[in-house]
């Protein structure tokens, strides 16, 4: 049995994204597909005293590109995003321990390609969470076809026997085609995530994973997937 998840790389994604990665034996960054503007590829939210705010990576409005082709020509956003993160999370319990990792990601180099940047951030966060799923880029498989045909070809080339999809894909996925290909289709359920100690109430689930990491540190995996297995066994004091 081999479980595969295929998803576009997102910017500092929410915890559900990492829940999907943890579920998989192999996670494929599906970045050789159409780029969409004002989407999770280039933006996410963080908590502030004034409520959640968007952090957006300027990537231009050209829709005639694949995600992996998106070049980043403006770079002032890196310092601005880091300052916003620092300003709003510096007083969180685990910001000091994690600061070196994220400060290096934001200020240690100049990012010129969106896909490379997103994938690097995600890999770094997986390391913090202790996720050992194999992470690969879809371009390695040279999948053929369009839309669902291409997805099924990619799954065949990975040797997948189970495919986990986010619930939004129910609008276009045809389950009978997966069954015909011998691939079990599983719909991810994001319901039930427990709340965690979060600054700036009211509580909000739909923000970047950074919020969870800075607030609970090494307990973060429990709040993503561990709660399904049993009670929280704290590793640190709040």
CSV table of C-alpha atoms in Angstrom, one decimal, residues 9-98:
chain,number,residue,atom,x,y,z
A,9,UNK,CA,3.1,24.4,-3.2
A,10,UNK,CA,1.6,27.1,-1.0
A,11,UNK,CA,3.1,30.0,0.9
A,12,UNK,CA,3.6,29.3,4.6
A,13,UNK,CA,0.5,27.0,4.5
A,14,UNK,CA,-2.1,26.4,7.3
A,15,UNK,CA,-1.8,23.3,9.5
A,16,UNK,CA,-4.2,21.2,7.3
A,17,UNK,CA,-1.6,21.3,4.5
A,18,UNK,CA,0.9,19.6,6.8
A,19,UNK,CA,-1.8,17.2,8.1
A,20,UNK,CA,-2.1,16.0,4.4
A,21,UNK,CA,1.7,15.7,4.1
A,22,UNK,CA,1.8,13.6,7.3
A,23,UNK,CA,-0.9,11.3,6.0
A,24,UNK,CA,1.2,10.4,2.9
A,25,UNK,CA,4.1,8.1,2.1
A,26,UNK,CA,4.9,10.4,-0.8
A,27,UNK,CA,3.9,14.1,-1.2
A,28,UNK,CA,4.2,15.6,-4.7
A,29,UNK,CA,4.4,19.3,-5.3
A,30,UNK,CA,2.1,19.8,-8.3
A,31,UNK,CA,3.8,23.0,-9.5
A,32,UNK,CA,3.9,22.3,-13.2
A,33,UNK,CA,0.3,23.4,-13.5
A,34,UNK,CA,-1.5,26.8,-14.1
A,35,UNK,CA,-0.6,29.6,-11.8
A,36,UNK,CA,-3.6,31.4,-10.2
A,37,UNK,CA,-3.3,34.9,-8.8
A,38,UNK,CA,-4.6,35.9,-5.4
A,39,UNK,CA,-4.4,32.3,-4.2
A,40,UNK,CA,-2.6,30.3,-1.6
A,41,UNK,CA,0.4,30.0,-3.8
A,42,UNK,CA,1.4,33.6,-2.9
A,43,UNK,CA,-0.3,34.5,0.3
A,44,UNK,CA,-1.4,33.5,3.7
A,45,UNK,CA,-2.7,35.0,7.0
A,46,UNK,CA,-1.1,35.7,10.4
A,47,UNK,CA,-2.8,36.8,13.6
A,48,UNK,CA,-2.4,40.4,14.9
A,49,UNK,CA,-4.0,42.5,17.6
A,50,UNK,CA,-6.2,44.0,14.9
A,51,UNK,CA,-7.2,40.6,13.5
A,52,UNK,CA,-5.8,38.3,10.8
A,53,UNK,CA,-3.8,40.1,8.1
A,54,UNK,CA,-2.6,38.8,4.7
A,55,UNK,CA,1.1,38.4,3.9
A,56,UNK,CA,1.3,38.5,0.1
A,57,UNK,CA,4.3,37.7,-2.1
A,58,UNK,CA,4.3,40.0,-5.2
A,59,UNK,CA,4.4,37.7,-8.2
A,60,UNK,CA,2.7,39.7,-10.9
A,61,UNK,CA,-0.7,39.3,-12.5
A,62,UNK,CA,0.3,37.2,-15.6
A,63,UNK,CA,-1.9,34.1,-15.6
A,64,UNK,CA,-0.1,32.6,-18.6
A,65,UNK,CA,2.5,30.8,-16.5
A,66,UNK,CA,2.9,27.6,-14.6
A,67,UNK,CA,3.6,27.8,-10.9
A,68,UNK,CA,7.1,26.6,-11.4
A,69,UNK,CA,7.7,29.4,-14.0
A,70,UNK,CA,6.8,32.3,-11.7
A,71,UNK,CA,9.8,34.5,-11.1
A,72,UNK,CA,10.0,36.9,-8.2
A,73,UNK,CA,11.3,40.2,-9.3
A,74,UNK,CA,10.5,42.3,-6.3
A,75,UNK,CA,12.3,41.4,-3.1
A,76,UNK,CA,11.4,44.1,-0.5
A,77,UNK,CA,8.5,41.9,0.6
A,78,UNK,CA,10.9,39.5,2.3
A,79,UNK,CA,12.0,42.0,4.9
A,80,UNK,CA,8.5,43.4,5.3
A,81,UNK,CA,7.0,39.9,5.9
A,82,UNK,CA,9.7,39.1,8.5
A,83,UNK,CA,9.1,42.4,10.3
A,84,UNK,CA,5.3,41.6,10.5
A,85,UNK,CA,6.0,38.1,11.8
A,86,UNK,CA,8.5,39.4,14.3
A,87,UNK,CA,6.2,42.2,15.5
A,88,UNK,CA,3.2,39.9,16.0
A,89,UNK,CA,4.9,36.8,17.3
A,90,UNK,CA,8.0,37.9,19.2
A,91,UNK,CA,6.2,37.5,22.5
A,92,UNK,CA,5.0,33.9,21.8
A,93,UNK,CA,6.6,31.2,23.9
A,94,UNK,CA,8.5,29.4,21.1
A,95,UNK,CA,9.4,32.3,18.9
A,96,UNK,CA,13.0,32.6,20.3
A,97,UNK,CA,13.8,28.9,19.5
A,98,UNK,CA,12.4,29.0,16.0
